[in-house]
mmCIF file of C-alpha atoms and ligand atoms in Angstrom:
data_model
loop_
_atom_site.group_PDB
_atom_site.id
_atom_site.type_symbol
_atom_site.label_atom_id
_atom_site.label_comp_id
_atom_site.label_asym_id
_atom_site.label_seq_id
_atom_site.Cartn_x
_atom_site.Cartn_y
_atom_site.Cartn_z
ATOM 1 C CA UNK A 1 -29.176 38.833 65.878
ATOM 2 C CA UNK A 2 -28.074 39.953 62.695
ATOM 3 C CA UNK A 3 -27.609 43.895 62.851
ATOM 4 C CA UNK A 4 -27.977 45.408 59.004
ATOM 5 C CA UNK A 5 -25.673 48.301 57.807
ATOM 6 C CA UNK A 6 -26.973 51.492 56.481
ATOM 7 C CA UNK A 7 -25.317 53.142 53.722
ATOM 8 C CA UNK A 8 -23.470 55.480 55.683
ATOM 9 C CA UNK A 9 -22.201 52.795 58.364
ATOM 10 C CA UNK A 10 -21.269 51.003 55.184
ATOM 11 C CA UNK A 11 -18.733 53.841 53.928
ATOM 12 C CA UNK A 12 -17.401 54.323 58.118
ATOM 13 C CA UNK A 13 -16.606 50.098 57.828
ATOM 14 C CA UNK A 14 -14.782 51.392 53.954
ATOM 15 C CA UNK A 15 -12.981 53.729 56.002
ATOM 16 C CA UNK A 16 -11.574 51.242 58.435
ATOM 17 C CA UNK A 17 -11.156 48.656 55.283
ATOM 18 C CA UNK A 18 -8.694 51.090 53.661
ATOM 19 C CA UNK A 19 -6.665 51.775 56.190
ATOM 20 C CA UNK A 20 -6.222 47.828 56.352
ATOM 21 C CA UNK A 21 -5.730 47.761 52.525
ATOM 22 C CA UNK A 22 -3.331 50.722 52.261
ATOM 23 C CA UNK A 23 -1.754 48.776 55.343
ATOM 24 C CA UNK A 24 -0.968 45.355 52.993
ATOM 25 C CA UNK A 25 0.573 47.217 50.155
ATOM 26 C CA UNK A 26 3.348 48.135 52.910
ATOM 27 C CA UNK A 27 3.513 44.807 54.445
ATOM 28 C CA UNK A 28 4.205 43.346 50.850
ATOM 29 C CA UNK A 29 7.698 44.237 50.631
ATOM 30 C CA UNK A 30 8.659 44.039 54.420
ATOM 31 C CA UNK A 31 8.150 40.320 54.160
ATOM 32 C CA UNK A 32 11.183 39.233 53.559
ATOM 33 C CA UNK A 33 14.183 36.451 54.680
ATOM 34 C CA UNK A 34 15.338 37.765 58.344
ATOM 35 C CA UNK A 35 11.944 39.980 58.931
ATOM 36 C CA UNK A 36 10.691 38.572 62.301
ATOM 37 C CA UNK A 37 6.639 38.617 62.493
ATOM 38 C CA UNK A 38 7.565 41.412 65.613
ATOM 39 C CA UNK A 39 9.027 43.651 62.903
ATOM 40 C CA UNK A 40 5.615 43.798 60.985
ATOM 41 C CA UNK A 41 3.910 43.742 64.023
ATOM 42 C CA UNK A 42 5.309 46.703 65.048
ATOM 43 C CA UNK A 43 5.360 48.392 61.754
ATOM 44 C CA UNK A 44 1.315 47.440 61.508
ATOM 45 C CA UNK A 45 0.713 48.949 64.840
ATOM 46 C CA UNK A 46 2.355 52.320 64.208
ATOM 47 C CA UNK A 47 0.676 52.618 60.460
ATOM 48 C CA UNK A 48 -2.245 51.812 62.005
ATOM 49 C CA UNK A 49 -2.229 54.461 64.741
ATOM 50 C CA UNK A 50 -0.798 57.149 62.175
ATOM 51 C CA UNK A 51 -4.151 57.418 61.072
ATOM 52 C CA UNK A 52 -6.702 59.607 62.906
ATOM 53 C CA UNK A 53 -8.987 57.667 65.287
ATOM 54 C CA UNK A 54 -7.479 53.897 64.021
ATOM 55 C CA UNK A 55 -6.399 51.736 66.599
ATOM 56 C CA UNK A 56 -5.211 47.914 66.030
ATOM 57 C CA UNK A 57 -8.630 45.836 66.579
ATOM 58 C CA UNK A 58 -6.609 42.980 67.560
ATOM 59 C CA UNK A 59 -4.742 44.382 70.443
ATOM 60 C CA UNK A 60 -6.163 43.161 73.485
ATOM 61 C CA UNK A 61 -9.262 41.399 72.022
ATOM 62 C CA UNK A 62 -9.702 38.268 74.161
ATOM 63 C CA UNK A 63 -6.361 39.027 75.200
ATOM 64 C CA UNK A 64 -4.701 39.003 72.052
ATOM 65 C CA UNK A 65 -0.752 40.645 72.542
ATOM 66 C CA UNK A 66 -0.438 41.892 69.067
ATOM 67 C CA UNK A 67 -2.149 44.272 66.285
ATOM 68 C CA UNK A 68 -1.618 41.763 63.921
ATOM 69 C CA UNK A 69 -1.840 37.775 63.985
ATOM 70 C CA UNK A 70 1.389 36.404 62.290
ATOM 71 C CA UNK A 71 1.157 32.488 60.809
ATOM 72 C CA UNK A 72 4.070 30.860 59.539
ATOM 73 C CA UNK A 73 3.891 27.357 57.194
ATOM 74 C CA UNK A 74 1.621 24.675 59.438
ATOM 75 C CA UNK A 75 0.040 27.662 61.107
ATOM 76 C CA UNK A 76 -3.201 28.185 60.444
ATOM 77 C CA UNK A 77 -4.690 31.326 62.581
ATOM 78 C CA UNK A 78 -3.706 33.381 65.702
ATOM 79 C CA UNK A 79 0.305 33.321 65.639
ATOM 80 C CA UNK A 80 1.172 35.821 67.918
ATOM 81 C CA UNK A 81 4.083 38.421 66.368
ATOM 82 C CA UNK A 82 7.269 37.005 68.118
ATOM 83 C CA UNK A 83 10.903 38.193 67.466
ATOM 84 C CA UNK A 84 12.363 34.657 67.880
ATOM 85 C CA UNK A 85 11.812 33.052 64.140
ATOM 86 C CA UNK A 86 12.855 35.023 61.748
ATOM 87 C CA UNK A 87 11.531 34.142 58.258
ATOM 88 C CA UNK A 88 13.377 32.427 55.791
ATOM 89 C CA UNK A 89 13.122 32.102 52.163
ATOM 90 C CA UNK A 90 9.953 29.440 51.132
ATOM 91 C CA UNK A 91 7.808 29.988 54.034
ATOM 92 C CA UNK A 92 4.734 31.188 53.791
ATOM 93 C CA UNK A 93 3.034 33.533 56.581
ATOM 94 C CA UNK A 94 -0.568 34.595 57.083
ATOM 95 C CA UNK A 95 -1.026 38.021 58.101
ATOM 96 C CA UNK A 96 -4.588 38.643 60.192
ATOM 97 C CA UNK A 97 -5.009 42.726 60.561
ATOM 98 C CA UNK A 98 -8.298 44.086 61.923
ATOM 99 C CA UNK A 99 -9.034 48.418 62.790
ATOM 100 C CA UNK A 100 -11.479 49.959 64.300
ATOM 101 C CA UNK A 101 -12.106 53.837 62.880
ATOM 102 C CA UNK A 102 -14.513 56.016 65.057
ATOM 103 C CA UNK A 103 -16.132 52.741 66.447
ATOM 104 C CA UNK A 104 -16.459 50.804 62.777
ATOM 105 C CA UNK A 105 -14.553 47.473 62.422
ATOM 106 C CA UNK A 106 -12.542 46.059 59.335
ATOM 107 C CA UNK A 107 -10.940 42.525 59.491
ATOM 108 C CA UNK A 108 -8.921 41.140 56.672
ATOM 109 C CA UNK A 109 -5.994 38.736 56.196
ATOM 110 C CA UNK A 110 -3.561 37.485 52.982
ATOM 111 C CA UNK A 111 -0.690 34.803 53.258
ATOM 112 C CA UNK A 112 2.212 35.950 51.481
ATOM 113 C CA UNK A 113 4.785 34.153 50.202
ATOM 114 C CA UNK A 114 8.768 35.089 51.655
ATOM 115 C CA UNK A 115 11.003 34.810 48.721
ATOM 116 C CA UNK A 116 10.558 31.978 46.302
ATOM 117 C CA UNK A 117 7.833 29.070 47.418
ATOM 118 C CA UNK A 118 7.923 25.890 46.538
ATOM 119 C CA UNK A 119 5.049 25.174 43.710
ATOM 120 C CA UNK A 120 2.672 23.590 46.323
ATOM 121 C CA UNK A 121 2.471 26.316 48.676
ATOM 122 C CA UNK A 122 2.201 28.597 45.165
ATOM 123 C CA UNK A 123 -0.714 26.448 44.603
ATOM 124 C CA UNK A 124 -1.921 26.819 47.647
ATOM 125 C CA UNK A 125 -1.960 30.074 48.172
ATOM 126 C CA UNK A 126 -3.698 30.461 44.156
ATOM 127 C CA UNK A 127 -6.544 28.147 45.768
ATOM 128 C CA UNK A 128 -6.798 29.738 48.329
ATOM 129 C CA UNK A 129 -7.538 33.202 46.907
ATOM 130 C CA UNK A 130 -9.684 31.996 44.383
ATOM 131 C CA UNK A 131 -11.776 30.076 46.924
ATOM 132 C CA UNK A 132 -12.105 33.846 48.836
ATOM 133 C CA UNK A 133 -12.828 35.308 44.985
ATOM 134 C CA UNK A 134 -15.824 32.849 44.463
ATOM 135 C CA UNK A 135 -17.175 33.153 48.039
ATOM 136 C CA UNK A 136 -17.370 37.213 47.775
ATOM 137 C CA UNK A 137 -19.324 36.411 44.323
ATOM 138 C CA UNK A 138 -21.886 34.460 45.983
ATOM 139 C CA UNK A 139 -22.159 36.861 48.833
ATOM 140 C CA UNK A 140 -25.198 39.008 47.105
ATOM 141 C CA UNK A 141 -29.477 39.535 48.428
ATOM 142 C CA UNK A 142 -31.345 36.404 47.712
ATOM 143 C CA UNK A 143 -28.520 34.100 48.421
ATOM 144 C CA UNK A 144 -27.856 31.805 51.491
ATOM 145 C CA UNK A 145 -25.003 31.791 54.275
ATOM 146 C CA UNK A 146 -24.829 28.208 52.494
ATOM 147 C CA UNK A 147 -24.146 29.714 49.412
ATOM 148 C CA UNK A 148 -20.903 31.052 50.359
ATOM 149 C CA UNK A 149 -19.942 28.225 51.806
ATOM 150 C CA UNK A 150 -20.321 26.001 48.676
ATOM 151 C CA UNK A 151 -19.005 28.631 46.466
ATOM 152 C CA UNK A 152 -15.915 28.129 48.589
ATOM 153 C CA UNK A 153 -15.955 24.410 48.387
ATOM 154 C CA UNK A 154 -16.375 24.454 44.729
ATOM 155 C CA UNK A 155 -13.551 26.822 44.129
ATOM 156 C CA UNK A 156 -11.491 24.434 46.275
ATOM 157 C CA UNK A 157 -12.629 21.460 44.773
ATOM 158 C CA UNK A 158 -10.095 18.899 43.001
ATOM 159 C CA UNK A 159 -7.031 20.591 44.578
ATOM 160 C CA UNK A 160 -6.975 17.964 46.820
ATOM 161 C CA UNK A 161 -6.091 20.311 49.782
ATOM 162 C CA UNK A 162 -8.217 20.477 52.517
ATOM 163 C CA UNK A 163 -10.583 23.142 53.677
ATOM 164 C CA UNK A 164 -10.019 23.933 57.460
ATOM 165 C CA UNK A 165 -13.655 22.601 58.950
ATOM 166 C CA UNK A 166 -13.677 24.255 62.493
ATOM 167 C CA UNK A 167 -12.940 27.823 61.751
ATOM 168 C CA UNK A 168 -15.766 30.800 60.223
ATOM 169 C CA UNK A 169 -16.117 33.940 59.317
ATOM 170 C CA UNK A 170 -18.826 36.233 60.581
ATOM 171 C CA UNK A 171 -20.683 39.461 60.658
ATOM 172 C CA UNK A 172 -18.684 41.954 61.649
ATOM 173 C CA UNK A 173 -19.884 45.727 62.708
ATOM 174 C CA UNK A 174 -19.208 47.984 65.912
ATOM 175 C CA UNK A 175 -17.886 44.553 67.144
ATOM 176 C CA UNK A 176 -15.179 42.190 65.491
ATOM 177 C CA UNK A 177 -17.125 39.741 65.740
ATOM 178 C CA UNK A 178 -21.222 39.636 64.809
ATOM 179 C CA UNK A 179 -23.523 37.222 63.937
ATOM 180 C CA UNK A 180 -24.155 35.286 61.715
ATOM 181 C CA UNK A 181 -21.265 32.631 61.430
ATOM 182 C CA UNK A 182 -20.144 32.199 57.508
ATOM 183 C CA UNK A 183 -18.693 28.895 57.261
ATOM 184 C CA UNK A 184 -16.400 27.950 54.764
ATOM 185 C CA UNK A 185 -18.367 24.683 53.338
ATOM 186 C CA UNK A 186 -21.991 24.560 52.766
ATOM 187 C CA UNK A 187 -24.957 24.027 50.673
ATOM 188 C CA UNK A 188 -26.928 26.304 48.443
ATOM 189 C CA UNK A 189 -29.685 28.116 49.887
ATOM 190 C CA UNK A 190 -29.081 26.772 53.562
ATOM 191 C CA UNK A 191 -28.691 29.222 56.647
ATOM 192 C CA UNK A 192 -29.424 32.772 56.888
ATOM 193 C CA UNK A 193 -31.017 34.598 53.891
ATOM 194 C CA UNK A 194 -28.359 36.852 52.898
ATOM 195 C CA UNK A 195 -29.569 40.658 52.769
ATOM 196 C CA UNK A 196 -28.983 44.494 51.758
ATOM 197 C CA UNK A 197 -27.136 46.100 54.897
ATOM 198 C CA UNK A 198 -25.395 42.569 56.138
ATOM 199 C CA UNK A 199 -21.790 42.940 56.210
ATOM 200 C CA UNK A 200 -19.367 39.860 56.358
ATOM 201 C CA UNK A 201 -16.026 38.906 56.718
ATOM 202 C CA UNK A 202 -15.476 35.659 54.522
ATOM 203 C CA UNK A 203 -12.325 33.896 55.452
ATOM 204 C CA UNK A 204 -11.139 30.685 53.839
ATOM 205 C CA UNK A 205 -8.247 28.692 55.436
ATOM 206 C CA UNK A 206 -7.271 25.935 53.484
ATOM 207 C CA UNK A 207 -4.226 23.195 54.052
ATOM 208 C CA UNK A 208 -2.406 20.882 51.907
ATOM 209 C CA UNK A 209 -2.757 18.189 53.827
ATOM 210 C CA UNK A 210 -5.963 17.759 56.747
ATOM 211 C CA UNK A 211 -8.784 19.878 57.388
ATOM 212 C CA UNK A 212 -8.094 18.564 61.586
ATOM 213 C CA UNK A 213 -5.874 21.717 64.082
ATOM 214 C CA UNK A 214 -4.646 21.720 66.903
ATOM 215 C CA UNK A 215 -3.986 24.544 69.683
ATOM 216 C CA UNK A 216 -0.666 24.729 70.305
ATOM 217 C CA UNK A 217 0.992 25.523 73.937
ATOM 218 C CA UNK A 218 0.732 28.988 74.204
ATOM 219 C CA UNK A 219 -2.747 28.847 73.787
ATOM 220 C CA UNK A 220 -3.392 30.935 70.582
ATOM 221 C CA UNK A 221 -1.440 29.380 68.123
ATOM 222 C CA UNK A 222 -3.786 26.774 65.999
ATOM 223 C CA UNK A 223 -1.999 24.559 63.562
ATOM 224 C CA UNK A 224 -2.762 22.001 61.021
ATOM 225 C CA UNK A 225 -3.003 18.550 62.952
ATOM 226 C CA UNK A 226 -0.298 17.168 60.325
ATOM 227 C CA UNK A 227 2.285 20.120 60.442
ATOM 228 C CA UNK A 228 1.022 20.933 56.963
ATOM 229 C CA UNK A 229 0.725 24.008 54.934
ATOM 230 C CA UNK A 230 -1.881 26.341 55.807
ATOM 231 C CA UNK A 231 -3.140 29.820 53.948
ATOM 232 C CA UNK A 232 -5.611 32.188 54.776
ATOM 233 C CA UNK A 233 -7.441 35.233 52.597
ATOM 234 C CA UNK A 234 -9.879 37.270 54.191
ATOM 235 C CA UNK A 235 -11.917 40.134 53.288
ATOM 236 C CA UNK A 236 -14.794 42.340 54.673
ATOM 237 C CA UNK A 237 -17.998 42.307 52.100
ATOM 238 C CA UNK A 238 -20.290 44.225 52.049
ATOM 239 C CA UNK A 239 -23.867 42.840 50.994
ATOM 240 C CA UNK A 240 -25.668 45.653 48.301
ATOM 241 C CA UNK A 241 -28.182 45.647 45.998
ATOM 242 C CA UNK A 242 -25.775 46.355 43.558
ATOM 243 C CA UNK A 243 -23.763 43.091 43.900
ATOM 244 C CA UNK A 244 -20.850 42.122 46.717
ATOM 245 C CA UNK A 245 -18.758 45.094 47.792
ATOM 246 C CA UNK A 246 -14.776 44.299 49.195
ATOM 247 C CA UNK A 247 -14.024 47.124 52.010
ATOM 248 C CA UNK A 248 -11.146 45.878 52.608
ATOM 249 C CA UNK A 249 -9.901 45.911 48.783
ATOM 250 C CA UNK A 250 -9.560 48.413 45.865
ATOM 251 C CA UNK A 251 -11.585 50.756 46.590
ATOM 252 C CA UNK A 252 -13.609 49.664 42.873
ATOM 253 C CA UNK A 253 -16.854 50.098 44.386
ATOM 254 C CA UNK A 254 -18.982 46.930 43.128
ATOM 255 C CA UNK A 255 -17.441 43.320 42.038
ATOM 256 C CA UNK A 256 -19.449 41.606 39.593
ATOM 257 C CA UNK A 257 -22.564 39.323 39.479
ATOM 258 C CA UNK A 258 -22.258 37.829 36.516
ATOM 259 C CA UNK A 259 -20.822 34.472 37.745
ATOM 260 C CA UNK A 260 -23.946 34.077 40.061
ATOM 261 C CA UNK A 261 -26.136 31.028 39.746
ATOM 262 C CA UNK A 262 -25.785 27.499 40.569
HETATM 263 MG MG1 MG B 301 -9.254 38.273 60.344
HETATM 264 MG MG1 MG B 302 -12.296 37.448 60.640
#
């Protein structure tokens, strides 16, 4: 069942977003060569709990040891924080973060780069956000779950990297996880009618070199099938009559419609 968001839930889920944003801008510069993913770990978990009635969504969920998920190069989701692989210059690591504030959820995630990249994994990671960009666009009243979907796949399109196939976003509410699913490939004006009051997290993960993962042996970890690059931008929309709005961004209120349409 999809549950819709009144206004007021809407700005307790903004809450929770900012926390999350105001939480990346002191990530940025702690990703660095010799930061272990533990070290932002821990830093995420103590930022997060600084704030009045914030705890680390991911702590626990399913099982989940950390408050933040931590993927490094061919990772693609759910790297748990670990003080044994220190990052080096040229990797890239996705950082997953979700808070819950009074009972309202935010879930958002950026790969960042540690040092100097190579230009692929720059490219990537452009892709990658811009594929995120188009699907928040597309995430307005009258549209389709599809619509999102395809507004990823276009972004993506002629890149030649590969969109990861098995893993969505979703609703997300009182729980991390709502319906409906938001896939990252689709077709205009398939799925759910997207309305007023929805809110979404929209989550592109796209790899250099095969949309296939694997699981790895400690049963959290998935990874491109290849061992190739992987990225990951998420954000928490959202849906309002007045057009797509990020709560887990800037807190500019309303993104712009203008690049609707097929
Ligand atoms: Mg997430
Ligand atoms: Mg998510």
């Amino acid at each position: 069942m999809i549950e819709l968001k009144s206004a007021s839930e809407i700005e307790r889920m903004a809450a929770a977003g900012a926390i999350i944003h105001a939480l990346f801008a002191e990530l940025e510069p702690r990703v660095v060569p010799g930061a272990t993913t533990l070290d932002l770990d821990s830093f995420a978990e103590e930022f997060i709990r600084s704030h009045d009635g914030a705890i680390p969504l991911f702590k626990g969920q399913y099982g989940f040891p950390g408050s933040l998920c931590t993927s490094i190069n061919e990772e693609v989701v759910h790297g748990i924080p670990s003080a044994d692989r220190p990052l080096v210059e040229g990797d890239i690591v996705s950082v997953d973060v979700g808070v819950r504030l009074e009972g309202w959820c935010g879930d958002s995630a950026r790969t960042f780069g540690v040092g100097n990249i190579g230009a692929q994994a720059e490219l990537l990671l452009d892709v990658t956000r811009r594929s995120l960009d188009a699907a928040v666009a597309a995430a307005v009243p009258g549209n389709h779950v599809g619509d999102i979907g395809a507004a990823v796949e276009k972004a993506a399109r002629g890149s030649g990297f590969h969109i990861i196939r098995d893993l969505v976003g979703h609703g997300i509410g009182r729980e991390l996880h709502e319906d409906p699913q938001i896939p990252n490939r689709g077709k205009p004006g398939d799925g759910p009618a997207l309305r007023e009051g929805m809110v979404v997290a929209i989550e592109p993960m796209i790899a250099t070199g095969t949309w296939r993962i694997r699981t790895m042996e400690d049963g959290w970890t998935m990874s491109t099938a290849d061992n190739s690059l992987s990225a990951h931008f998420e954000h928490t929309v959202a849906i309002t009559a007045r057009g797509p709005r990020i709560l887990t961004g800037p807190s500019a209120p309303v993104t712009s419609t203008l690049e609707m349409g097929s």
